[in-house]
Short mmCIF file of C-alpha atoms in Angstrom, two decimals:
data_model
loop_
_atom_site.label_atom_id
_atom_site.label_comp_id
_atom_site.label_asym_id
_atom_site.label_seq_id
_atom_site.Cartn_x
_atom_site.Cartn_y
_atom_site.Cartn_z
CA MET A 293 0.09 0.07 0.09
CA MET A 294 2.77 2.46 1.13
CA LYS A 295 4.58 1.43 -2.30
CA SER A 296 1.43 2.29 -4.19
CA LEU A 297 1.20 5.62 -2.62
CA LEU A 298 4.77 6.58 -3.15
CA SER A 299 4.61 5.78 -6.62
CA ALA A 300 1.58 7.79 -7.05
CA THR A 301 3.17 10.79 -5.29
CA CYS A 302 6.02 10.61 -7.18
CA LEU A 303 3.82 10.55 -10.79
CA ALA A 304 1.99 13.43 -9.53
CA THR A 305 5.03 15.32 -8.97
CA VAL A 306 6.49 14.48 -12.14
CA LEU A 307 3.38 15.48 -14.04
CA LEU A 308 3.22 18.73 -12.30
CA THR A 309 6.82 19.52 -13.40
CA ALA A 310 5.99 18.55 -17.05
CA ALA A 311 3.09 20.87 -17.18
CA PRO A 312 4.65 23.96 -17.74
CA MET A 313 6.93 22.48 -20.18
CA LEU A 314 4.49 21.01 -22.10
CA ALA A 315 2.41 24.08 -22.04
CA THR A 316 5.46 26.06 -23.51
CA ALA A 317 5.90 23.44 -26.16
CA GLN A 318 2.44 23.89 -27.15
CA ALA A 319 2.05 27.73 -26.73
CA GLU A 320 0.33 29.20 -29.51
CA VAL A 321 2.01 31.51 -31.77
CA VAL A 322 0.27 34.90 -31.90
CA TYR A 323 1.00 38.01 -34.38
CA ASN A 324 -0.87 40.98 -33.04
CA ARG A 325 -0.52 43.07 -36.68
CA GLY A 326 -1.15 46.82 -36.89
CA ASN A 327 -4.07 47.48 -39.64
CA ASP A 328 -4.88 51.03 -40.97
CA THR A 329 -8.57 50.93 -40.09
CA ASP A 330 -11.39 48.49 -39.69
CA PRO A 331 -13.21 47.03 -42.79
CA THR A 332 -16.40 48.36 -43.50
CA THR A 333 -17.26 45.00 -44.56
CA LEU A 334 -15.99 41.21 -44.78
CA ASP A 335 -17.96 40.41 -47.87
CA HIS A 336 -14.96 40.33 -50.29
CA HIS A 337 -17.25 41.35 -53.12
CA LYS A 338 -18.19 44.41 -51.47
CA THR A 339 -14.45 45.37 -50.09
CA SER A 340 -12.45 48.22 -51.89
CA THR A 341 -9.42 49.17 -49.57
CA ILE A 342 -6.26 48.27 -48.87
CA PRO A 343 -6.71 47.47 -45.08
CA GLU A 344 -9.66 45.15 -46.44
CA ALA A 345 -7.35 43.42 -49.04
CA ASN A 346 -5.24 42.54 -45.99
CA LEU A 347 -7.75 40.93 -44.55
CA MET A 348 -9.12 38.83 -47.40
CA ARG A 349 -5.67 37.65 -48.00
CA ASP A 350 -5.52 35.81 -44.98
CA LEU A 351 -9.21 34.55 -45.11
CA TYR A 352 -9.19 33.36 -48.90
CA GLU A 353 -7.14 31.67 -51.42
CA GLY A 354 -7.66 32.62 -55.20
CA LEU A 355 -6.96 30.20 -58.23
CA VAL A 356 -3.29 32.03 -57.91
CA VAL A 357 -1.75 33.94 -55.28
CA PRO A 358 1.05 36.27 -54.37
CA ASN A 359 3.89 35.09 -52.85
CA ALA A 360 6.16 36.74 -50.31
CA LYS A 361 7.68 38.57 -53.25
CA ALA A 362 4.12 39.44 -54.86
CA GLU A 363 5.11 36.84 -57.67
CA VAL A 364 2.06 35.11 -59.05
CA VAL A 365 2.40 31.28 -58.03
CA PRO A 366 -0.30 28.57 -57.85
CA GLY A 367 -3.10 28.64 -55.28
CA VAL A 368 -6.20 27.04 -55.45
CA ALA A 369 -5.01 25.86 -59.14
CA GLU A 370 -2.09 23.83 -58.90
CA SER A 371 -1.65 24.18 -62.65
CA TRP A 372 -3.33 26.14 -66.05
CA GLU A 373 -3.16 26.37 -69.66
CA ILE A 374 -3.71 29.08 -71.88
CA SER A 375 -5.19 28.66 -75.40
CA GLN A 376 -2.64 29.73 -78.18
CA ASP A 377 -5.32 32.72 -79.13
CA GLY A 378 -5.15 33.86 -75.26
CA LEU A 379 -9.04 33.61 -75.07
CA THR A 380 -9.37 30.60 -72.75
CA TYR A 381 -7.76 29.64 -69.48
CA THR A 382 -8.22 26.16 -68.17
CA PHE A 383 -7.41 25.60 -64.55
CA LYS A 384 -6.77 22.46 -62.92
CA LEU A 385 -7.83 22.51 -58.91
CA ARG A 386 -5.66 20.78 -56.53
CA ASN A 387 -7.68 17.64 -55.06
CA ASN A 388 -6.70 18.61 -51.30
CA ALA A 389 -8.33 22.17 -51.12
CA LYS A 390 -10.72 22.58 -48.53
CA TRP A 391 -13.05 24.99 -46.73
CA SER A 392 -12.53 25.67 -43.41
CA ASN A 393 -15.52 23.49 -42.55
CA GLY A 394 -14.03 20.63 -44.37
CA ASP A 395 -15.94 20.91 -47.51
CA PRO A 396 -13.96 20.56 -50.90
CA VAL A 397 -13.34 23.56 -52.87
CA THR A 398 -14.80 23.10 -56.29
CA ALA A 399 -14.85 24.67 -59.71
CA GLY A 400 -18.32 25.16 -58.67
CA ASP A 401 -17.35 27.68 -55.90
CA PHE A 402 -15.44 30.00 -58.47
CA VAL A 403 -18.30 30.10 -60.69
CA PHE A 404 -21.06 30.86 -57.91
CA ALA A 405 -18.68 33.78 -56.60
CA TYR A 406 -18.07 34.95 -60.22
CA GLN A 407 -21.63 34.91 -61.07
CA ARG A 408 -22.57 36.91 -57.59
CA ILE A 409 -19.84 39.65 -57.97
CA GLN A 410 -21.65 40.23 -61.45
CA ASP A 411 -24.94 40.29 -60.20
CA PRO A 412 -26.20 43.87 -60.05
CA LYS A 413 -28.03 43.63 -56.71
CA THR A 414 -24.33 42.88 -55.40
CA ALA A 415 -23.48 46.06 -55.98
CA ALA A 416 -19.89 45.21 -56.18
CA PRO A 417 -17.28 48.12 -56.41
CA TYR A 418 -14.79 45.83 -57.94
CA ALA A 419 -17.30 43.93 -60.23
CA ASN A 420 -15.47 45.33 -63.20
CA MET A 421 -12.26 43.86 -62.11
CA LEU A 422 -13.58 40.67 -64.06
CA TYR A 423 -15.02 42.58 -66.94
CA PRO A 424 -12.29 40.70 -69.14
CA ILE A 425 -14.44 37.43 -68.88
CA VAL A 426 -17.01 36.89 -71.48
CA ASN A 427 -20.50 38.61 -70.77
CA ALA A 428 -19.28 39.59 -67.29
CA GLU A 429 -20.19 43.57 -68.16
CA ALA A 430 -23.58 42.54 -69.67
CA ILE A 431 -24.41 40.53 -66.70
CA ASN A 432 -23.34 43.32 -64.14
CA LYS A 433 -25.30 45.98 -66.37
CA GLY A 434 -28.52 43.62 -66.44
CA GLU A 435 -28.21 42.38 -70.10
CA LYS A 436 -27.60 38.81 -69.48
CA GLN A 437 -28.31 36.34 -67.13
CA ALA A 438 -25.99 34.84 -64.53
CA ALA A 439 -25.61 31.69 -66.69
CA ASP A 440 -24.05 33.47 -69.71
CA LEU A 441 -20.92 34.16 -67.80
CA GLY A 442 -17.72 32.62 -69.53
CA ALA A 443 -16.68 30.70 -66.52
CA LYS A 444 -17.81 27.04 -66.62
CA ALA A 445 -17.05 24.07 -64.32
CA ILE A 446 -15.76 21.41 -66.46
CA ASP A 447 -15.81 19.28 -63.33
CA ASP A 448 -15.06 19.57 -59.84
CA HIS A 449 -11.58 20.15 -60.19
CA THR A 450 -11.43 21.86 -63.83
CA LEU A 451 -12.46 25.40 -64.31
CA GLU A 452 -12.71 27.03 -67.79
CA ILE A 453 -12.75 30.81 -68.10
CA LYS A 454 -13.39 32.58 -71.62
CA LEU A 455 -12.05 36.15 -71.97
CA ASN A 456 -13.33 38.81 -74.51
CA ALA A 457 -9.86 39.51 -75.50
CA PRO A 458 -6.34 38.40 -74.74
CA THR A 459 -5.39 40.22 -71.15
CA PRO A 460 -1.79 40.41 -70.47
CA TYR A 461 -2.60 40.81 -66.91
CA PHE A 462 -5.35 38.34 -66.19
CA LEU A 463 -3.20 35.81 -63.94
CA GLN A 464 -2.27 39.16 -61.66
CA LEU A 465 -5.90 40.20 -61.81
CA LEU A 466 -6.90 36.69 -60.23
CA THR A 467 -4.96 37.35 -57.12
CA HIS A 468 -7.52 40.23 -56.28
CA GLN A 469 -10.06 39.39 -53.67
CA ALA A 470 -12.54 40.05 -56.40
CA SER A 471 -11.86 36.68 -57.76
CA PHE A 472 -11.86 34.72 -54.59
CA PRO A 473 -14.34 31.92 -54.70
CA LEU A 474 -17.16 31.75 -52.19
CA HIS A 475 -18.85 28.52 -50.08
CA GLN A 476 -22.06 28.61 -51.80
CA LYS A 477 -24.05 27.09 -49.06
CA SER A 478 -23.17 29.32 -46.05
CA VAL A 479 -23.79 32.21 -48.42
CA GLU A 480 -27.11 31.21 -49.33
CA GLN A 481 -27.72 29.98 -45.57
CA PHE A 482 -26.86 33.18 -43.87
CA GLY A 483 -27.54 35.93 -46.62
CA ASP A 484 -25.87 39.12 -45.38
CA GLN A 485 -25.03 37.67 -42.16
CA TYR A 486 -22.56 35.00 -43.72
CA THR A 487 -19.98 36.96 -42.86
CA ARG A 488 -20.32 36.74 -39.08
CA PRO A 489 -17.88 34.82 -36.79
CA GLY A 490 -19.55 31.40 -36.70
CA ASN A 491 -21.20 31.72 -40.04
CA MET A 492 -18.37 32.55 -42.26
CA VAL A 493 -16.44 29.66 -44.21
CA THR A 494 -13.16 30.61 -45.79
CA ASN A 495 -10.58 28.38 -47.57
CA GLY A 496 -7.56 30.38 -47.14
CA ALA A 497 -4.78 29.91 -44.23
CA TYR A 498 -7.06 31.49 -41.76
CA MET A 499 -10.67 31.42 -40.48
CA LEU A 500 -12.66 34.09 -38.74
CA GLU A 501 -12.97 33.69 -34.93
CA ALA A 502 -13.77 37.37 -33.82
CA PHE A 503 -14.33 40.63 -34.78
CA THR A 504 -14.78 43.31 -32.02
CA PRO A 505 -14.96 46.87 -33.89
CA ASN A 506 -12.19 49.14 -32.86
CA ASP A 507 -10.39 46.31 -31.08
CA LYS A 508 -9.18 43.71 -33.09
CA ILE A 509 -10.14 41.06 -35.59
CA VAL A 510 -8.96 37.37 -34.38
CA MET A 511 -8.43 35.13 -37.02
CA ARG A 512 -7.23 31.55 -36.08
CA LYS A 513 -5.09 28.99 -38.50
CA ASN A 514 -7.26 27.08 -40.68
CA PRO A 515 -6.65 23.20 -40.20
CA ASN A 516 -8.26 22.40 -43.51
CA PHE A 517 -6.00 24.43 -45.67
CA HIS A 518 -4.21 22.44 -47.84
CA ASP A 519 -0.81 23.79 -46.90
CA ALA A 520 -1.46 24.06 -43.33
CA ALA A 521 1.95 22.29 -42.35
CA ASN A 522 3.69 25.45 -43.57
CA VAL A 523 1.52 28.10 -41.88
CA LYS A 524 3.76 28.84 -38.92
CA ILE A 525 1.24 31.44 -36.81
CA ASP A 526 -1.39 29.96 -35.10
CA VAL A 527 -3.50 33.24 -34.34
CA VAL A 528 -3.44 36.66 -36.08
CA ASN A 529 -4.94 39.48 -34.29
CA TYR A 530 -5.61 42.36 -36.97
CA ILE A 531 -5.77 45.47 -34.69
CA PRO A 532 -6.91 48.70 -36.53
CA PHE A 533 -4.69 52.02 -36.01
CA GLU A 534 -6.22 55.17 -37.64
CA GLU A 535 -3.62 57.12 -35.66
CA ARG A 536 -0.03 55.83 -36.95
CA ALA A 537 1.51 57.37 -33.94
CA THR A 538 -0.65 55.00 -31.28
CA CYS A 539 0.81 51.97 -33.52
CA LEU A 540 4.28 53.11 -33.11
CA ARG A 541 3.90 53.44 -29.57
CA ARG A 542 2.49 50.12 -29.39
CA PHE A 543 5.39 48.55 -31.61
CA GLU A 544 7.90 49.94 -29.51
CA ALA A 545 6.29 48.54 -26.29
CA GLY A 546 6.40 45.28 -28.04
CA GLU A 547 2.53 44.87 -28.28
CA VAL A 548 2.58 44.43 -31.92
CA LEU A 549 5.07 43.23 -34.49
CA SER A 550 4.22 45.48 -37.34
CA CYS A 551 2.52 48.26 -38.22
CA SER A 552 0.94 48.63 -41.87
CA ASP A 553 1.78 52.28 -42.23
CA VAL A 554 3.90 55.15 -40.28
CA ASP A 555 3.13 58.69 -38.94
CA ASN A 556 5.39 60.26 -41.12
CA ALA A 557 5.63 63.34 -38.62
CA GLN A 558 7.74 61.01 -36.76
CA MET A 559 9.92 59.42 -39.75
CA ASP A 560 13.12 61.14 -38.65
CA TYR A 561 12.59 59.79 -35.15
CA MET A 562 12.10 56.10 -36.56
CA LYS A 563 14.93 56.49 -38.57
CA GLU A 564 17.22 57.31 -35.78
CA LYS A 565 15.63 54.87 -33.31
CA LEU A 566 14.27 52.07 -35.22
CA GLY A 567 16.92 51.62 -38.13
CA ASP A 568 15.99 48.61 -40.10
CA GLN A 569 12.65 48.09 -38.51
CA LEU A 570 11.59 50.78 -40.73
CA HIS A 571 10.81 49.68 -44.23
CA ILE A 572 10.34 51.90 -46.84
CA ALA A 573 9.80 50.59 -50.26
CA PRO A 574 8.73 51.65 -53.90
CA TYR A 575 4.88 51.22 -54.09
CA LEU A 576 2.27 51.12 -57.07
CA GLY A 577 0.31 53.64 -55.97
CA SER A 578 -1.08 56.96 -56.75
CA TYR A 579 -2.43 59.61 -54.03
CA TYR A 580 -4.81 62.35 -55.40
CA LEU A 581 -7.45 64.83 -54.96
CA PRO A 582 -10.88 64.11 -56.72
CA VAL A 583 -12.84 67.26 -57.87
CA LYS A 584 -16.62 67.17 -58.02
CA VAL A 585 -16.88 68.47 -61.37
CA LYS A 586 -20.59 68.66 -61.60
CA LYS A 587 -20.60 71.75 -59.19
CA GLU A 588 -20.54 74.88 -61.05
CA LYS A 589 -17.51 76.65 -59.26
CA LEU A 590 -15.23 73.52 -60.27
CA ALA A 591 -16.91 72.61 -63.56
CA ASP A 592 -14.37 74.67 -65.87
CA PRO A 593 -11.12 72.79 -66.23
CA ARG A 594 -9.19 76.06 -66.30
CA VAL A 595 -10.04 76.13 -62.56
CA ARG A 596 -9.11 72.49 -61.83
CA GLN A 597 -5.87 73.23 -63.51
CA ALA A 598 -5.13 76.38 -61.38
CA LEU A 599 -5.77 74.49 -58.31
CA SER A 600 -3.53 71.79 -59.32
CA MET A 601 -0.77 74.22 -60.45
CA ALA A 602 -0.77 76.07 -57.06
CA ILE A 603 -0.07 72.42 -55.07
CA ASP A 604 3.92 72.40 -54.27
CA ARG A 605 4.00 68.84 -54.53
CA ASP A 606 8.00 68.68 -53.57
CA PHE A 607 7.24 70.26 -50.31
CA LEU A 608 4.31 67.97 -49.57
CA ALA A 609 6.96 64.73 -50.42
CA LYS A 610 9.55 66.14 -48.38
CA GLU A 611 8.15 68.08 -45.54
CA ILE A 612 4.83 66.58 -44.70
CA TRP A 613 5.48 62.97 -45.89
CA ARG A 614 9.22 63.34 -44.93
CA GLU A 615 10.29 61.52 -48.38
CA SER A 616 8.01 58.61 -47.92
CA MET A 617 6.39 60.02 -50.68
CA LEU A 618 7.30 61.19 -54.47
CA PRO A 619 5.98 64.34 -55.93
CA GLY A 620 3.34 63.24 -58.33
CA TYR A 621 2.32 64.68 -61.57
CA SER A 622 0.29 61.77 -63.29
CA ILE A 623 -2.53 59.56 -62.21
CA VAL A 624 -0.64 56.29 -63.45
CA PRO A 625 2.45 55.85 -61.41
CA PRO A 626 5.97 55.34 -62.93
CA GLY A 627 7.79 52.28 -63.42
CA ILE A 628 4.69 50.29 -64.14
CA ASP A 629 4.60 47.57 -66.69
CA ASN A 630 3.26 47.97 -70.36
CA TYR A 631 3.42 51.67 -70.24
CA PRO A 632 7.02 52.47 -72.08
CA ASP A 633 6.07 56.40 -72.29
CA PRO A 634 4.57 57.89 -69.54
CA VAL A 635 2.87 61.09 -69.45
CA PHE A 636 2.82 64.06 -67.04
CA LEU A 637 1.24 67.45 -66.10
CA PRO A 638 2.94 69.94 -68.75
CA TYR A 639 4.02 72.20 -65.66
CA LYS A 640 5.97 69.26 -63.86
CA ASP A 641 9.29 70.82 -64.09
CA LYS A 642 8.26 74.27 -63.74
CA ASP A 643 8.95 76.65 -60.55
CA ILE A 644 6.33 76.78 -58.22
CA LEU A 645 6.22 80.57 -58.00
CA ASP A 646 5.92 80.65 -62.23
CA ARG A 647 2.97 78.15 -61.72
CA GLU A 648 1.32 79.89 -59.34
CA ASP A 649 1.33 83.37 -61.91
CA GLU A 650 -0.04 80.86 -64.64
CA ALA A 651 -2.91 79.69 -62.09
CA LYS A 652 -3.84 83.38 -61.47
CA LYS A 653 -4.26 83.91 -65.00
CA LEU A 654 -6.39 80.65 -65.60
CA LEU A 655 -8.84 81.83 -62.88
CA GLU A 656 -9.10 84.99 -64.56
CA GLU A 657 -9.66 83.57 -67.60
CA ALA A 658 -12.49 81.46 -66.29
CA GLY A 659 -14.04 84.53 -64.30
CA VAL A 660 -13.05 83.94 -60.88
CA GLU A 661 -12.15 86.90 -59.01
CA GLU A 662 -9.35 86.58 -56.42
CA GLY A 663 -11.00 85.93 -53.01
CA SER A 664 -14.05 84.94 -54.49
CA LEU A 665 -13.90 81.12 -54.46
CA THR A 666 -14.03 79.01 -51.46
CA VAL A 667 -13.38 75.36 -51.63
CA GLU A 668 -13.62 72.73 -49.16
CA LEU A 669 -11.08 69.90 -48.40
CA ARG A 670 -12.10 66.81 -47.22
CA HIS A 671 -10.03 64.06 -45.67
CA ASN A 672 -10.31 60.83 -43.67
CA THR A 673 -9.06 60.49 -40.04
CA GLY A 674 -4.65 60.33 -40.26
CA GLU A 675 -2.41 63.14 -39.54
CA ASN A 676 -0.56 62.78 -42.36
CA HIS A 677 -3.63 63.28 -44.51
CA LYS A 678 -4.70 66.20 -42.30
CA ASN A 679 -1.23 67.88 -42.71
CA THR A 680 -1.25 67.16 -46.36
CA MET A 681 -4.75 69.27 -46.71
CA THR A 682 -3.47 72.21 -44.21
CA ALA A 683 -0.35 72.55 -46.44
CA VAL A 684 -2.72 72.43 -49.66
CA ALA A 685 -5.28 74.91 -47.87
CA ASP A 686 -2.12 77.27 -47.63
CA MET A 687 -0.81 76.83 -50.86
CA LEU A 688 -4.04 77.95 -52.54
CA LYS A 689 -4.04 80.94 -50.85
CA ASN A 690 -1.28 82.05 -52.73
CA ILE A 691 -3.52 82.22 -55.93
CA GLY A 692 -6.31 83.96 -54.02
CA VAL A 693 -8.29 80.92 -53.22
CA ASN A 694 -10.13 80.31 -49.70
CA ALA A 695 -10.30 76.90 -48.38
CA THR A 696 -11.98 75.19 -45.27
CA ILE A 697 -10.92 71.43 -43.69
CA VAL A 698 -13.21 68.82 -43.03
CA GLU A 699 -12.22 65.30 -41.53
CA MET A 700 -14.33 62.10 -41.57
CA GLU A 701 -13.70 58.88 -39.83
CA GLY A 702 -12.02 56.45 -41.96
CA THR A 703 -14.89 53.30 -41.73
CA GLY A 704 -17.56 55.88 -43.60
CA TYR A 705 -15.33 57.79 -45.55
CA PHE A 706 -14.72 55.92 -48.74
CA ASP A 707 -18.59 55.02 -48.56
CA TYR A 708 -19.40 58.52 -48.60
CA MET A 709 -17.37 59.24 -51.88
CA LYS A 710 -18.72 56.16 -53.86
CA ASN A 711 -22.29 57.48 -52.92
CA ASP A 712 -21.78 60.69 -54.62
CA GLY A 713 -21.35 62.50 -51.19
CA ASP A 714 -21.32 66.38 -51.19
CA PHE A 715 -17.60 67.56 -51.36
CA ASP A 716 -15.55 69.97 -53.41
CA LEU A 717 -12.21 68.29 -53.32
CA THR A 718 -11.28 65.20 -51.32
CA ARG A 719 -8.62 62.75 -50.58
CA ALA A 720 -8.05 59.72 -52.49
CA GLY A 721 -5.35 56.98 -53.06
CA TRP A 722 -5.03 53.96 -55.43
CA ILE A 723 -2.66 51.09 -54.70
CA GLY A 724 -2.53 49.20 -58.06
CA ASP A 725 -3.95 45.57 -58.16
CA TYR A 726 -1.91 44.51 -60.94
CA SER A 727 0.87 46.32 -62.48
CA ASP A 728 -0.90 47.62 -65.93
CA PRO A 729 -1.58 51.28 -66.58
CA GLN A 730 -5.39 49.94 -67.17
CA ASN A 731 -5.71 49.63 -63.16
CA PHE A 732 -5.37 53.37 -62.69
CA LEU A 733 -6.96 54.85 -65.82
CA PHE A 734 -10.33 52.69 -65.25
CA LEU A 735 -11.04 54.45 -62.15
CA PHE A 736 -12.39 57.37 -64.28
CA GLU A 737 -14.54 55.78 -66.79
CA SER A 738 -17.96 57.21 -66.60
CA ALA A 739 -19.97 53.87 -65.77
CA ASN A 740 -17.42 53.07 -62.77
CA LEU A 741 -19.53 54.38 -60.08
CA GLY A 742 -17.88 52.76 -57.45
CA PHE A 743 -14.64 54.72 -57.92
CA ASN A 744 -15.22 57.33 -60.35
CA TYR A 745 -15.70 60.01 -57.23
CA PRO A 746 -15.63 63.23 -59.32
CA ARG A 747 -18.60 61.68 -61.18
CA TRP A 748 -16.51 62.79 -64.62
CA SER A 749 -18.13 61.44 -67.75
CA ASN A 750 -16.22 61.88 -71.12
CA ALA A 751 -17.07 60.61 -74.05
CA ASN A 752 -13.79 60.34 -75.74
CA TYR A 753 -12.04 59.00 -72.63
CA ASP A 754 -14.43 55.90 -72.35
CA LYS A 755 -14.00 55.36 -76.10
CA LEU A 756 -10.30 55.22 -75.82
CA MET A 757 -10.76 52.91 -72.70
CA ALA A 758 -13.03 50.59 -74.62
CA GLU A 759 -10.57 50.76 -77.58
CA ALA A 760 -7.50 49.86 -75.56
CA ALA A 761 -9.44 46.79 -73.79
CA THR A 762 -9.94 45.12 -77.22
CA THR A 763 -6.44 45.95 -78.59
CA THR A 764 -4.10 42.96 -78.49
CA ASP A 765 -0.86 44.45 -79.61
CA LEU A 766 0.55 45.61 -76.11
CA ALA A 767 2.72 48.72 -78.10
CA ALA A 768 -0.55 50.07 -80.00
CA ARG A 769 -2.55 49.54 -76.46
CA SER A 770 0.09 51.46 -74.71
CA LYS A 771 -0.43 54.46 -77.08
CA ILE A 772 -4.13 54.46 -76.69
CA LEU A 773 -4.03 54.41 -72.93
CA ARG A 774 -1.29 57.22 -72.77
CA GLN A 775 -3.88 59.34 -75.41
CA ALA A 776 -6.34 58.84 -72.32
CA GLU A 777 -4.32 59.80 -69.51
CA GLU A 778 -3.41 62.93 -71.59
CA LEU A 779 -7.12 63.93 -71.83
CA PHE A 780 -7.37 63.02 -67.91
CA LEU A 781 -4.53 65.29 -67.41
CA LYS A 782 -5.98 68.23 -69.73
CA GLU A 783 -9.00 68.12 -67.44
CA VAL A 784 -8.02 67.05 -64.34
CA PRO A 785 -11.40 65.67 -62.60
CA ALA A 786 -8.76 64.35 -60.12
CA ILE A 787 -5.67 66.37 -59.10
CA PRO A 788 -2.44 63.98 -58.84
CA ILE A 789 -0.23 65.06 -56.21
CA LEU A 790 2.25 62.30 -54.96
CA TYR A 791 3.00 58.69 -55.80
CA TYR A 792 3.38 56.28 -53.15
CA SER A 793 6.01 54.32 -51.22
CA SER A 794 5.02 51.39 -48.73
CA THR A 795 5.95 52.41 -45.20
CA ALA A 796 5.79 49.95 -42.26
CA LEU A 797 7.20 48.85 -38.92
CA VAL A 798 8.52 45.29 -39.22
CA SER A 799 9.59 43.94 -35.65
CA PRO A 800 13.23 41.47 -36.17
CA LYS A 801 10.88 38.78 -34.48
CA LEU A 802 9.12 38.80 -37.47
CA LYS A 803 10.18 36.75 -40.27
CA GLY A 804 9.78 36.13 -43.82
CA TRP A 805 8.68 39.77 -44.58
CA GLU A 806 9.78 40.56 -48.24
CA ASP A 807 9.20 44.28 -49.18
CA ASN A 808 7.74 44.18 -52.67
CA ILE A 809 6.09 46.95 -54.91
CA MET A 810 2.69 45.18 -54.37
CA ASN A 811 3.00 45.88 -50.25
CA GLN A 812 1.13 42.46 -49.91
CA HIS A 813 2.61 40.39 -47.13
CA ALA A 814 0.28 37.32 -46.31
CA THR A 815 0.24 36.17 -42.76
CA ARG A 816 0.89 32.60 -44.40
CA TRP A 817 4.43 33.43 -45.45
CA LEU A 818 5.54 35.17 -42.30
CA SER A 819 6.67 33.45 -38.74
CA VAL A 820 7.56 34.73 -35.09
CA GLU A 821 10.64 33.84 -33.53
CA ASN A 822 10.88 34.87 -29.53
#
């Protein structure tokens, strides 16, 4: 009896001693990740912002995906074939692709998603991303039925997509969330509530566990993901930081391992104190000021051109953005693919004082007396945006134009612009979804109500964009797109002022972060070292 009691006591001691070791060995790897703001939606067909795209990239996997360097690699599709005429893509889906609930991912899931995003009732701002697919545009405009879409499931593991014309960037386009699949059963069962925690079924490396607005979005590793063995982080907490300085403080305290953007007012401090933890990299993006052209006071292109001339972009880039941005004189950023002969505003290299004199003359020609014009400058929450608009207001005073400044919370800001909100000039930015000038110029097509914030309509511009969409010769297509941008820069319905660089804070504990021109960093490629 004594022997048994002693053995039991020794065993209990061993187990108690081992328990902390076991807990340590099995501790979850958690990544607290700073994101610019909360999403307005988790329905990827209704998303439109970079913070939302960051979330979708972890929750879903498309046919192809960007790797850590933003190179296109296989996703759900393990291989694909392109017909000789460039019009038919046939994707072979991997057999082990599964949804987070264990259901297989099938070609039908992509067809369902592609039909849903084109359904006019969905009102998807990115529906036109898939317009290269046969009948997609006609379906979105209510002219054809969903079944007419040029996407067909040959069988569960074979998807065929037919295009209207050869599209050089089609595989890049398929890395965007507009082309992600949907779990049909859960969408049909829960309707608009399918994105709620507990309802949401995803096929990416992570699945949604919780969403507390203004606090965090919790995602947990998807055990059914086909590459789960290589996903090193168990839980990722997306924390919204509209104030970049707040993310910096929590980064320095070790409470977050990365910040998706930085407060440029503290750029000198970060360069000195954080060294190579501060990442500044070339980025495919433009920062611009849409102008509500239908307002009488802003309807004359000469007025808009005068406002543009008065803006000292060098000052904004160096003093406001602390050289994390570049002066911008075109809507298409330089260095983009398929655009060897870029075009810029004609006063790009003129002295700012000379430009101010020319701006005053344009206003006089347009019948605008000095001091008679007042414009509202609207921006979303953020110190960098606020400081930019404050500086622009001061610059406009130099040509006799008064300005007031209005700030809006980030979550409702872009919806306000999409819904034809009442503004004069507002702040907007566009990061390329793929490296092709079409991805910037399409924003201002008259039918693109999701992103044509100025509500500018120009038949010649639309005609050129339509012509480019059916031109297969890349050199000829580039010339057509250049003509379209020349027309845009002549009328300036939106004033380009800066080109983006990506800025981020990255802890040395976070491994696998690769700076890339698309600034895409899916959590599946990262790991955390203690």
